[in-house]
Coordinates of C-alpha atoms and ligand atoms in Angstrom, one line a residue:
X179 CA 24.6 -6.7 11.3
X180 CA 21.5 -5.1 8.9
X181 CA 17.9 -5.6 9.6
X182 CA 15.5 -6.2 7.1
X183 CA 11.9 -6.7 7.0
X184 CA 10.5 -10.2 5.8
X185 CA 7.4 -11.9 5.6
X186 CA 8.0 -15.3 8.5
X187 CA 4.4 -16.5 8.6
X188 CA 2.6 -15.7 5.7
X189 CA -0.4 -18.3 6.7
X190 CA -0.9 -16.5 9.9
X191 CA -2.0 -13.8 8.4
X192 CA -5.7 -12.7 9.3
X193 CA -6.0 -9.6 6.7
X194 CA -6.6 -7.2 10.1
X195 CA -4.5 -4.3 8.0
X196 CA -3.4 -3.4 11.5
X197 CA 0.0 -3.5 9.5
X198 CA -0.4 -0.7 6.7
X199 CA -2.1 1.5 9.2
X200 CA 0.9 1.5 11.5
X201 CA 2.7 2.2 8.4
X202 CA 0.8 4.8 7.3
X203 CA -0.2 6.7 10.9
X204 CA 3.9 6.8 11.3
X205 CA 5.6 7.3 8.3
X206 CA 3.0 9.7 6.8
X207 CA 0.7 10.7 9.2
X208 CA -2.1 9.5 7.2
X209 CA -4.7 7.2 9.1
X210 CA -5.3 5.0 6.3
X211 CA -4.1 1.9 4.4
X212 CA -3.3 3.5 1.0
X213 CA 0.0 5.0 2.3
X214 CA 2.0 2.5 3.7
X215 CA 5.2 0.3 2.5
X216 CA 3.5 -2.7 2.3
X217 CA 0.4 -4.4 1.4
X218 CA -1.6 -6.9 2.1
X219 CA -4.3 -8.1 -0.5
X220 CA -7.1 -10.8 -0.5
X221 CA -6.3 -14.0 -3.3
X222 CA -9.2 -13.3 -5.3
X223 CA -11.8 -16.1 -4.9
X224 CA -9.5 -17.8 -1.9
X225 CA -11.4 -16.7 1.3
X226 CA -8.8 -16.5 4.1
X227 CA -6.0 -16.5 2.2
X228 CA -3.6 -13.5 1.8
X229 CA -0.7 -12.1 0.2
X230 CA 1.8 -10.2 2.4
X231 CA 3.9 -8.0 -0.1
X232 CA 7.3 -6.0 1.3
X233 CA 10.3 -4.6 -0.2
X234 CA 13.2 -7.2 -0.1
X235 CA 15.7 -4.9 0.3
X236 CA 17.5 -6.2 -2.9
X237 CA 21.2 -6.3 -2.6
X238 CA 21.2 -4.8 -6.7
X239 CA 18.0 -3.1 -6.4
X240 CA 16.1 -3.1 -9.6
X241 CA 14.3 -0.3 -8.6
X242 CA 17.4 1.4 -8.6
X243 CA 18.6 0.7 -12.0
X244 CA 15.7 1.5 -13.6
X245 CA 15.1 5.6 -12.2
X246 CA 16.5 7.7 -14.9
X247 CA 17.0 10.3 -12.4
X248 CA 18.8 8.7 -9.6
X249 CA 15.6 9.8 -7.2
X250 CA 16.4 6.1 -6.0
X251 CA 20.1 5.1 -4.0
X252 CA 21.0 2.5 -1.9
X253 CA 20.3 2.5 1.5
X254 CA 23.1 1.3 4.0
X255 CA 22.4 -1.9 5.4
X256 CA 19.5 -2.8 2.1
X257 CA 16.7 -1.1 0.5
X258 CA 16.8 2.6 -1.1
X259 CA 16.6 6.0 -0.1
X260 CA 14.4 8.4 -1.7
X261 CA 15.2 11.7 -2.8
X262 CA 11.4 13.4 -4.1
X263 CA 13.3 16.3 -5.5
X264 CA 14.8 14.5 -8.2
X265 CA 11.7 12.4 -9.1
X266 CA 9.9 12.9 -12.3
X267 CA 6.7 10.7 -11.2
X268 CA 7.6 7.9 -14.3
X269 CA 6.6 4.7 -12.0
X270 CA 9.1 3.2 -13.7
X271 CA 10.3 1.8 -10.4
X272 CA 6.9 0.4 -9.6
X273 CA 7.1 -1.9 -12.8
X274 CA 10.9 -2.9 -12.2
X275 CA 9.8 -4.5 -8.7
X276 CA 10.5 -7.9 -9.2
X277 CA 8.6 -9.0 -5.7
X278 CA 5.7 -6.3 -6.4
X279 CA 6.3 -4.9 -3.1
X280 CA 6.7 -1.3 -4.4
X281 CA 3.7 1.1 -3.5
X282 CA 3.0 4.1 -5.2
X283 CA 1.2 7.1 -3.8
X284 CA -1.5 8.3 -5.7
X285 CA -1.6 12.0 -3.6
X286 CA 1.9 12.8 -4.9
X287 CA 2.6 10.5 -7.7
X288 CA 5.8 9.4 -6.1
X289 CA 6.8 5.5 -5.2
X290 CA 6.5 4.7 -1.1
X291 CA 9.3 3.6 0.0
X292 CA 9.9 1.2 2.8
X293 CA 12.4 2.4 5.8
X294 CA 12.8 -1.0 7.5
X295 CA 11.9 0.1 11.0
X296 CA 9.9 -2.5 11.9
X297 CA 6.7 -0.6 13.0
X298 CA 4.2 -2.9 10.9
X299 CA 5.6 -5.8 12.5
X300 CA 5.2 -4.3 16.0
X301 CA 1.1 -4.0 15.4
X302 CA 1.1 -7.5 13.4
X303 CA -0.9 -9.6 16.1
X304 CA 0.1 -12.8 15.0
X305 CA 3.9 -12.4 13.6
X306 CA 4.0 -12.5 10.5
X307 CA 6.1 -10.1 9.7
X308 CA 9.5 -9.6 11.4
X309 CA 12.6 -7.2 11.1
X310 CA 15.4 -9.6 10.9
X311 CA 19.0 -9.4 10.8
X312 CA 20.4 -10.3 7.2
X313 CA 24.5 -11.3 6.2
Ligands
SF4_95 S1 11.4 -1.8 -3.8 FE1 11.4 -3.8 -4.9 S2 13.2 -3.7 -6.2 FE2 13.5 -2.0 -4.8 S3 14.7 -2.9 -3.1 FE3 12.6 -3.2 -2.5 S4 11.9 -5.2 -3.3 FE4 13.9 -4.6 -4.3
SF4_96 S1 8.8 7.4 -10.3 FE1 10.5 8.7 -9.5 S2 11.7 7.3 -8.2 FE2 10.4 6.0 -9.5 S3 11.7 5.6 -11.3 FE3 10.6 7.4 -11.8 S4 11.9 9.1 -11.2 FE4 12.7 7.3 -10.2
SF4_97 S1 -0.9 -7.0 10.9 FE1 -0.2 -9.1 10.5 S2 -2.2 -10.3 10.5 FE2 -2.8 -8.1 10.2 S3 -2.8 -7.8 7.9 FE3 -0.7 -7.2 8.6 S4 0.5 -9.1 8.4 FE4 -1.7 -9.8 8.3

């Protein structure tokens, strides 16, 4: 059965970033917060209170439907696959992203996609994130 990543315990969430930076540090060897699959953000004016944002893994991605190039494909088991050599930098993804959960990186001007492995829930000290197994 697939795994996803989801959000469990959204109100657990103490805003440490510990998350993003495992993200990052793995997936692009960047020690730094702007280049991981996920985010979590501050409600403006609601002190303690944070949003937890991650791809879905969409069964009918919108994502998807919306690259003109096909720089986007489904990924076995949910989410997408990447393919930088056939993106044209449009962000046309980032705006089709129902949830919001798609990042873009502002180095490349190219959408940071989420691989569903798990790592930011591994650092997450108090479990709010989880990689669970989906029908
Ligand atoms: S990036 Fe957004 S639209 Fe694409 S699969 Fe993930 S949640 Fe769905
Ligand atoms: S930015 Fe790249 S991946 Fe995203 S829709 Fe445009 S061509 Fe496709
Ligand atoms: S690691 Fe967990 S507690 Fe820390 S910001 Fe991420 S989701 Fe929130």
């Amino acid at each position: 059965m697939a795994k996803l990543m989801r959000v469990v315990n959204r109100d657990q969430c103490i805003g440490c970033f510990s998350c993003m930076y495992a993200c990052s540090r793995t997936w692009q060897q960047a020690i730094t917060v702007e280049k991981a699959a996920l985010r979590v953000k501050n409600y403006p004016g609601v002190e303690g209170a944070f949003s937890v944002r991650i791809c879905y893994g969409c069964n009918n991605p919108d994502c998807i439907v919306v690259c003109p190039t096909q720089a986007l494909t489904k990924r076995k088991g949910g989410g997408v696959v990447f393919d930088s050599s056939k993106c044209i930098h449009c962000r046309k993804c980032i705006d089709a992203c129902v949830p919001g959960a798609l990042q873009w990186d502002t180095e490349f001007e190219i959408p940071i996609i989420c691989h569903h492995c798990g790592i930011c829930a591994s650092y997450c000290p108090n479990s709010v994130l989880a990689l669970v197994e989906v029908e």
